[in-house]
Tab-separated table of C-alpha atoms in Angstrom:
chain	number	residue	atom	x	y	z
U	1	MET	CA	-39.448	7.804	-113.549
U	2	ASN	CA	-40.828	8.210	-116.977
U	3	ASP	CA	-40.116	5.952	-119.931
U	4	LYS	CA	-37.933	8.674	-121.349
U	5	GLN	CA	-35.908	9.155	-118.439
U	6	SER	CA	-35.307	5.399	-118.133
U	7	ASP	CA	-34.273	4.930	-121.809
U	8	ASP	CA	-31.793	7.997	-121.496
U	9	ARG	CA	-30.293	6.203	-118.349
U	10	SER	CA	-29.956	2.826	-120.023
U	11	ASP	CA	-28.414	4.578	-123.158
U	12	ARG	CA	-25.396	5.985	-120.955
U	13	PRO	CA	-22.273	3.754	-120.867
U	14	PHE	CA	-22.178	1.789	-117.687
U	15	VAL	CA	-19.613	3.112	-115.156
U	16	PHE	CA	-18.554	0.414	-112.374
U	17	GLY	CA	-17.530	1.955	-109.060
U	18	PRO	CA	-13.921	2.008	-108.065
U	19	ALA	CA	-14.361	-0.457	-105.049
U	20	THR	CA	-17.256	-2.712	-103.695
U	21	GLY	CA	-17.789	-5.801	-101.396
U	22	VAL	CA	-18.103	-9.300	-102.787
U	23	GLY	CA	-21.408	-10.275	-100.896
U	24	SER	CA	-21.279	-11.829	-97.324
U	25	LEU	CA	-20.837	-9.859	-94.229
U	26	PRO	CA	-20.603	-11.037	-90.496
U	27	GLY	CA	-23.558	-10.716	-88.097
U	28	ARG	CA	-27.371	-11.024	-88.174
U	29	ASP	CA	-28.611	-7.483	-88.341
U	30	ALA	CA	-29.859	-6.659	-91.919
U	31	ARG	CA	-30.299	-2.938	-91.137
U	32	GLU	CA	-26.695	-2.842	-89.928
U	33	ALA	CA	-25.317	-4.732	-92.910
U	34	ALA	CA	-27.054	-2.533	-95.270
U	35	LYS	CA	-25.799	0.561	-93.497
U	36	THR	CA	-22.194	-0.913	-93.693
U	37	ALA	CA	-22.571	-1.842	-97.353
U	38	THR	CA	-23.981	1.433	-98.600
U	39	GLY	CA	-22.056	3.679	-96.108
U	40	SER	CA	-18.727	2.048	-97.168
U	41	PHE	CA	-19.339	2.185	-101.044
U	42	GLU	CA	-21.383	5.384	-101.925
U	43	ASP	CA	-20.324	4.767	-105.670
U	44	PHE	CA	-21.032	0.992	-105.579
U	45	PRO	CA	-22.978	-0.420	-102.852
U	46	PHE	CA	-24.123	-4.096	-102.777
U	47	LEU	CA	-26.854	-6.065	-101.256
U	48	PRO	CA	-25.251	-7.841	-98.042
U	49	GLU	CA	-25.683	-11.592	-97.303
U	50	LEU	CA	-25.617	-12.623	-93.673
U	51	PRO	CA	-25.032	-16.284	-93.455
U	52	ALA	CA	-24.499	-16.265	-89.686
U	53	ARG	CA	-28.406	-16.302	-89.375
U	54	GLY	CA	-28.235	-19.904	-90.343
U	55	PRO	CA	-29.704	-21.993	-93.192
U	56	GLY	CA	-31.515	-20.116	-95.829
U	57	ALA	CA	-29.197	-17.129	-95.274
U	58	ASP	CA	-26.204	-19.239	-96.581
U	59	MET	CA	-25.482	-18.554	-100.294
U	60	ILE	CA	-26.884	-21.933	-101.442
U	61	GLY	CA	-30.032	-21.628	-99.461
U	62	ARG	CA	-30.527	-17.851	-100.260
U	63	THR	CA	-30.447	-18.550	-103.848
U	64	ALA	CA	-32.511	-21.959	-103.658
U	65	GLY	CA	-35.221	-19.437	-102.237
U	66	LEU	CA	-35.221	-17.575	-105.602
U	67	LEU	CA	-36.013	-20.618	-107.741
U	68	VAL	CA	-39.397	-20.726	-109.554
U	69	GLU	CA	-41.349	-23.919	-109.400
U	70	MET	CA	-38.353	-25.730	-107.617
U	71	TYR	CA	-38.058	-25.815	-103.867
U	72	ALA	CA	-35.340	-27.292	-101.596
U	73	ARG	CA	-35.061	-28.277	-97.975
U	74	VAL	CA	-32.287	-28.727	-95.540
U	75	GLU	CA	-31.018	-32.387	-94.891
U	76	PRO	CA	-28.047	-33.475	-92.926
U	77	SER	CA	-26.003	-33.650	-95.973
U	78	GLY	CA	-26.962	-30.173	-97.276
U	79	TRP	CA	-29.736	-28.843	-99.542
U	80	ARG	CA	-31.968	-31.061	-101.449
U	81	LEU	CA	-34.693	-30.519	-103.800
U	82	GLY	CA	-38.267	-31.183	-102.816
U	83	ASP	CA	-41.715	-31.141	-104.051
U	84	ARG	CA	-43.298	-28.164	-102.323
U	85	PRO	CA	-41.985	-25.064	-100.572
U	86	GLY	CA	-41.507	-25.913	-96.846
U	87	ARG	CA	-40.129	-23.931	-93.736
U	88	ASP	CA	-36.633	-23.598	-95.110
U	89	THR	CA	-37.675	-21.946	-98.346
U	90	ARG	CA	-40.088	-19.577	-96.431
U	91	ARG	CA	-37.266	-18.744	-94.076
U	92	ALA	CA	-34.862	-18.106	-96.980
U	93	ARG	CA	-37.485	-15.799	-98.533
U	94	SER	CA	-38.198	-14.045	-95.479
U	95	TRP	CA	-34.608	-13.144	-94.625
U	96	LEU	CA	-34.159	-11.905	-98.254
U	97	GLY	CA	-37.044	-9.748	-97.834
U	98	GLU	CA	-35.563	-8.368	-94.742
U	99	ASP	CA	-32.503	-7.632	-96.594
U	100	LEU	CA	-34.090	-5.877	-99.310
U	101	ASP	CA	-36.276	-3.755	-96.825
U	102	ALA	CA	-32.956	-2.526	-95.297
U	103	LEU	CA	-31.312	-1.966	-98.742
U	104	GLU	CA	-34.234	0.071	-99.785
U	105	GLU	CA	-34.041	2.279	-96.630
U	106	PHE	CA	-30.492	3.160	-97.145
U	107	THR	CA	-30.295	3.443	-100.967
U	108	GLN	CA	-32.985	6.280	-101.123
U	109	GLY	CA	-32.035	8.589	-104.049
U	110	HIS	CA	-29.227	6.076	-105.266
U	111	GLU	CA	-28.695	6.459	-109.108
U	112	GLY	CA	-25.385	4.718	-109.449
U	113	PRO	CA	-24.350	0.968	-109.755
U	114	LEU	CA	-25.935	-1.368	-107.218
U	115	LYS	CA	-24.633	-5.119	-107.108
U	116	VAL	CA	-26.701	-8.112	-106.216
U	117	GLN	CA	-25.386	-11.566	-105.766
U	118	ALA	CA	-26.733	-15.111	-106.225
U	119	VAL	CA	-25.102	-18.478	-106.919
U	120	GLY	CA	-24.539	-19.334	-110.344
U	121	PRO	CA	-25.973	-22.432	-112.225
U	122	TRP	CA	-23.007	-24.497	-111.898
U	123	THR	CA	-22.085	-24.051	-108.256
U	124	LEU	CA	-25.712	-24.602	-107.629
U	125	ALA	CA	-25.869	-27.833	-109.609
U	126	ALA	CA	-22.821	-29.052	-107.680
U	127	ALA	CA	-24.282	-28.127	-104.356
U	128	LEU	CA	-27.994	-29.049	-104.587
U	129	GLU	CA	-28.955	-32.598	-104.192
U	130	LEU	CA	-31.714	-34.541	-106.150
U	131	ARG	CA	-34.105	-36.660	-104.142
U	132	ASN	CA	-31.633	-39.617	-104.261
U	133	GLY	CA	-28.970	-37.683	-102.609
U	134	GLU	CA	-26.749	-37.235	-105.580
U	135	ALA	CA	-25.830	-33.633	-106.862
U	136	VAL	CA	-28.128	-32.192	-109.543
U	137	LEU	CA	-24.961	-32.060	-111.529
U	138	SER	CA	-25.189	-35.958	-112.095
U	139	ASP	CA	-28.299	-35.438	-114.230
U	140	PRO	CA	-27.972	-33.281	-117.274
U	141	GLY	CA	-31.775	-32.847	-117.528
U	142	ALA	CA	-31.968	-31.743	-113.966
U	143	VAL	CA	-29.363	-29.126	-114.646
U	144	ARG	CA	-31.160	-27.491	-117.538
U	145	ASP	CA	-34.231	-27.444	-115.283
U	146	LEU	CA	-32.434	-25.811	-112.520
U	147	ALA	CA	-30.735	-23.457	-114.882
U	148	ALA	CA	-34.216	-22.347	-116.287
U	149	SER	CA	-35.587	-22.062	-112.648
U	150	LEU	CA	-32.864	-19.877	-111.660
U	151	THR	CA	-33.208	-17.636	-114.559
U	152	GLU	CA	-36.610	-16.948	-113.973
U	153	GLY	CA	-35.977	-16.350	-110.420
U	154	LEU	CA	-33.327	-14.000	-110.989
U	155	ARG	CA	-35.497	-12.024	-113.509
U	156	LEU	CA	-38.160	-11.799	-110.637
U	157	HIS	CA	-35.473	-10.717	-108.166
U	158	LEU	CA	-33.880	-8.061	-110.332
U	159	ALA	CA	-37.279	-6.638	-110.969
U	160	GLU	CA	-38.035	-6.436	-107.319
U	161	VAL	CA	-34.860	-4.715	-106.782
U	162	ARG	CA	-35.658	-2.283	-109.579
U	163	ARG	CA	-38.896	-1.615	-108.011
U	164	ARG	CA	-37.397	-0.827	-104.675
U	165	VAL	CA	-34.211	1.197	-105.829
U	166	PRO	CA	-35.632	2.660	-109.173
U	167	GLY	CA	-32.641	5.035	-109.813
U	168	ALA	CA	-29.916	2.291	-109.564
U	169	ARG	CA	-28.141	0.712	-112.419
U	170	LEU	CA	-27.905	-3.127	-111.320
U	171	VAL	CA	-25.177	-5.424	-111.608
U	172	LEU	CA	-25.741	-9.001	-111.225
U	173	GLN	CA	-23.045	-11.158	-109.592
U	174	LEU	CA	-23.257	-14.900	-110.108
U	175	ASP	CA	-21.111	-16.856	-107.368
U	176	GLU	CA	-19.365	-19.669	-109.005
U	177	PRO	CA	-16.771	-20.881	-106.710
U	178	SER	CA	-17.169	-24.477	-107.736
U	179	LEU	CA	-16.870	-23.683	-111.560
U	180	THR	CA	-13.275	-25.003	-111.858
U	181	ALA	CA	-14.186	-28.253	-110.012
U	182	VAL	CA	-17.265	-28.724	-112.403
U	183	LEU	CA	-14.920	-28.345	-115.402
U	184	ARG	CA	-12.422	-30.570	-114.136
U	185	GLY	CA	-14.490	-33.365	-112.788
U	186	HIS	CA	-13.426	-32.749	-109.173
U	187	VAL	CA	-17.022	-32.676	-107.633
U	188	ARG	CA	-17.347	-35.560	-105.468
U	189	THR	CA	-20.365	-38.015	-105.446
U	190	ALA	CA	-22.651	-38.511	-102.399
U	191	SER	CA	-20.502	-41.629	-101.450
U	192	GLY	CA	-17.288	-39.426	-101.505
U	193	TYR	CA	-15.327	-42.176	-103.400
U	194	ARG	CA	-15.927	-41.045	-106.874
U	195	THR	CA	-16.367	-37.686	-108.664
U	196	HIS	CA	-18.764	-36.441	-111.070
U	197	ARG	CA	-17.471	-36.662	-114.594
U	198	ALA	CA	-16.307	-33.227	-115.996
U	199	VAL	CA	-18.878	-31.182	-117.902
U	200	ASP	CA	-18.146	-30.275	-121.370
U	201	ARG	CA	-16.818	-26.734	-121.643
U	202	GLN	CA	-19.130	-25.599	-124.377
U	203	LEU	CA	-22.065	-26.578	-122.252
U	204	VAL	CA	-20.805	-24.776	-119.219
U	205	GLU	CA	-20.267	-21.748	-121.267
U	206	ALA	CA	-23.708	-21.925	-123.013
U	207	THR	CA	-25.560	-22.345	-119.716
U	208	LEU	CA	-23.693	-19.284	-118.255
U	209	ARG	CA	-24.576	-17.207	-121.162
U	210	ASP	CA	-28.269	-18.131	-121.094
U	211	VAL	CA	-28.483	-17.520	-117.407
U	212	ALA	CA	-26.386	-14.265	-117.658
U	213	GLY	CA	-28.954	-13.263	-120.268
U	214	VAL	CA	-31.583	-12.475	-117.977
U	215	HIS	CA	-29.935	-9.061	-117.183
U	216	GLU	CA	-29.948	-7.865	-120.823
U	217	ASP	CA	-29.781	-4.153	-119.917
U	218	GLY	CA	-27.020	-4.480	-117.378
U	219	PRO	CA	-23.555	-6.152	-116.707
U	220	VAL	CA	-22.962	-9.442	-115.231
U	221	VAL	CA	-20.200	-10.392	-113.063
U	222	VAL	CA	-19.015	-13.946	-112.175
U	223	HIS	CA	-17.211	-14.341	-108.726
U	224	SER	CA	-15.010	-17.011	-107.795
U	225	CYS	CA	-12.331	-17.017	-104.993
U	226	ALA	CA	-10.933	-20.452	-106.034
U	227	PRO	CA	-7.823	-21.017	-108.056
U	228	ASP	CA	-7.632	-21.339	-111.696
U	229	VAL	CA	-10.674	-19.213	-112.662
U	230	PRO	CA	-11.501	-19.679	-116.337
U	231	PHE	CA	-11.199	-16.163	-117.621
U	232	ALA	CA	-11.279	-17.196	-121.267
U	233	LEU	CA	-14.310	-19.134	-120.926
U	234	LEU	CA	-16.223	-16.546	-118.916
U	235	ARG	CA	-15.282	-13.811	-121.471
U	236	ARG	CA	-16.599	-16.233	-124.201
U	237	ALA	CA	-19.825	-16.455	-122.283
U	238	GLY	CA	-20.405	-12.798	-122.556
U	239	ILE	CA	-19.702	-12.047	-118.833
U	240	THR	CA	-19.072	-8.355	-118.341
U	241	GLY	CA	-16.970	-8.583	-115.184
U	242	ILE	CA	-14.664	-11.403	-113.398
U	243	SER	CA	-14.244	-11.121	-109.562
U	244	PHE	CA	-11.530	-13.120	-108.086
U	245	ASP	CA	-8.982	-13.651	-105.301
U	246	PHE	CA	-5.740	-11.801	-106.700
U	247	SER	CA	-3.472	-13.556	-104.544
U	248	LEU	CA	-4.381	-16.891	-106.287
U	249	LEU	CA	-3.213	-15.747	-109.874
U	250	THR	CA	-0.491	-17.561	-111.575
U	251	GLU	CA	1.428	-16.737	-114.640
U	252	ARG	CA	-0.553	-19.232	-116.485
U	253	ASP	CA	-3.735	-16.628	-115.926
U	254	GLU	CA	-1.959	-13.663	-117.315
U	255	GLU	CA	-2.464	-14.103	-120.897
U	256	ALA	CA	-6.189	-14.617	-120.532
U	257	ILE	CA	-6.466	-11.655	-118.251
U	258	GLY	CA	-4.745	-9.449	-120.595
U	259	GLU	CA	-7.091	-10.552	-123.550
U	260	ALA	CA	-10.001	-10.047	-121.280
U	261	VAL	CA	-9.086	-6.597	-120.387
U	262	GLU	CA	-8.449	-5.608	-123.961
U	263	ALA	CA	-11.885	-7.053	-124.822
U	264	GLY	CA	-13.252	-4.676	-122.251
U	265	THR	CA	-13.990	-7.013	-119.261
U	266	ARG	CA	-14.061	-5.479	-115.992
U	267	LEU	CA	-11.739	-6.909	-113.303
U	268	LEU	CA	-12.923	-6.879	-109.628
U	269	ALA	CA	-9.686	-7.676	-108.053
U	270	GLY	CA	-9.873	-9.151	-104.625
U	271	VAL	CA	-6.725	-7.752	-102.846
U	272	VAL	CA	-7.808	-7.264	-99.218
U	273	PRO	CA	-7.989	-10.569	-96.964
U	274	GLY	CA	-11.349	-11.800	-96.104
U	275	THR	CA	-10.680	-12.928	-92.554
U	276	ASP	CA	-9.016	-10.680	-89.691
U	277	THR	CA	-5.256	-9.771	-90.272
U	278	ALA	CA	-3.152	-6.772	-90.242
U	279	LEU	CA	-3.796	-4.548	-93.436
U	280	SER	CA	-0.974	-3.047	-95.261
U	281	ASP	CA	-1.050	0.555	-96.489
U	282	PRO	CA	-3.511	1.012	-99.377
U	283	ALA	CA	-0.916	1.461	-101.992
U	284	GLY	CA	0.719	-1.755	-100.779
U	285	SER	CA	-2.493	-3.755	-101.224
U	286	VAL	CA	-2.739	-2.851	-105.049
U	287	MET	CA	0.968	-2.922	-105.881
U	288	GLY	CA	0.531	-6.613	-107.304
U	289	VAL	CA	-2.181	-5.101	-109.654
U	290	ARG	CA	0.165	-2.322	-110.850
U	291	THR	CA	2.924	-4.978	-111.238
U	292	LEU	CA	0.704	-7.037	-113.299
U	293	TRP	CA	-0.466	-4.184	-115.631
U	294	ARG	CA	3.160	-3.439	-116.382
U	295	ARG	CA	4.011	-6.947	-117.142
U	296	LEU	CA	0.860	-7.116	-119.568
U	297	GLY	CA	1.978	-4.130	-121.258
U	298	LEU	CA	-1.269	-2.418	-120.537
U	299	ARG	CA	-1.705	1.201	-120.330
U	300	PRO	CA	-1.598	2.575	-116.793
U	301	GLY	CA	-4.092	5.070	-117.429
U	302	LEU	CA	-6.489	2.092	-118.106
U	303	LEU	CA	-6.236	0.925	-114.680
U	304	ALA	CA	-8.967	2.873	-113.033
U	305	GLU	CA	-11.239	2.218	-115.942
U	306	ALA	CA	-10.831	-1.676	-115.897
U	307	VAL	CA	-10.300	-2.531	-112.278
U	308	THR	CA	-12.757	-2.384	-109.276
U	309	ILE	CA	-11.047	-3.222	-105.808
U	310	THR	CA	-12.894	-5.686	-103.543
U	311	PRO	CA	-12.019	-8.213	-100.770
U	312	ALA	CA	-10.574	-11.389	-101.803
U	313	CYS	CA	-13.854	-13.104	-100.892
U	314	GLY	CA	-16.987	-12.740	-98.778
U	315	LEU	CA	-16.382	-11.325	-95.228
U	316	ALA	CA	-18.875	-13.798	-93.153
U	317	GLY	CA	-16.028	-15.308	-91.506
U	318	ALA	CA	-14.352	-12.017	-90.374
U	319	SER	CA	-15.145	-9.916	-87.181
U	320	PRO	CA	-17.410	-7.078	-87.567
U	321	ALA	CA	-14.778	-4.495	-86.856
U	322	TYR	CA	-12.350	-6.019	-89.374
U	323	ALA	CA	-15.123	-6.273	-92.063
U	324	ARG	CA	-15.732	-2.509	-91.782
U	325	ARG	CA	-11.796	-1.782	-91.830
U	326	ALA	CA	-11.467	-4.053	-94.809
U	327	LEU	CA	-14.396	-2.244	-96.936
U	328	ALA	CA	-12.880	1.152	-96.031
U	329	HIS	CA	-9.468	-0.246	-96.981
U	330	CYS	CA	-10.870	-1.260	-100.549
U	331	VAL	CA	-12.035	2.274	-100.909
U	332	ARG	CA	-8.511	3.801	-100.035
U	333	ALA	CA	-6.759	1.179	-102.319
U	334	ALA	CA	-9.051	1.937	-105.185
U	335	ARG	CA	-8.132	5.605	-104.651
U	336	SER	CA	-4.401	4.893	-104.564
U	337	LEU	CA	-4.656	2.950	-107.911
U	338	ALA	CA	-6.422	5.946	-109.502
U	339	ASP	CA	-4.203	8.477	-108.143
U	340	ASN	CA	-1.057	6.770	-109.021
U	341	PRO	CA	-1.489	3.829	-111.613
U	342	GLU	CA	2.323	3.662	-112.281
């Protein structure tokens, strides 16, 4: 692709697909996972994660493998920073390479949005341990170093995906399930008897803004399937889209959601359960989204422009057969929302 073509593409308004996955899938076969993720969502595929393969394929280990000049290894208590890359780092990078090979194979000619996921700075700081066994979160200087290392690792990762799928318009998803716990001081210390103090909201916001800034030419989504997603904070941090478990919303969230939509924030609404269950008809799955829209007084025609349908969370805990059904159900539910927004 020549520079002019690239510039023309980046100047076009970004269009999200109507449905996509969150990230993780069951199983260990990278090619099968890529085939499922790209075949289910021709308009908005994603790079699958397969945590069933073991340490290094889990979300913390996978992202630890992206870090630049910081390395982590598996200890009985979890992932701990170390001095040099070891077996666990090499394994994480090897599995990511397999996943990228498979994605490249099944996205030949793809020119729409393509989503890649990594753990965000605050969940990573809450999960990774320093050499003394305490979370990185306990040391503000270590948090800054971790965020900088993550940012550089994401820059290299995005460049690699662009090289492999040159026609794609990348969406970067930062997984932040621990974000609310970080803000509220609910992350436990190594002893389990205390919790780390709450992090200042302005610092949380600034760090997210800095890390998200690595993807200047594309949208950044933050995903959390925990309760009380901080919609307003994420919007202020410049996050383009917010991915969440729709079933966990409360009335307290509604004003912030309305403000986010009016400001142009994309909602990735997780309406399909992440573990095996009987699925309702597609229209029933998005009934709550329609109801929320009416309560907020938002224009029905805006629904398809503002909402992408996803599973409630990753599908690693589902059976392979259910995972495929759930992804197909997301597509049908999104079509129902677009065809009948009221």
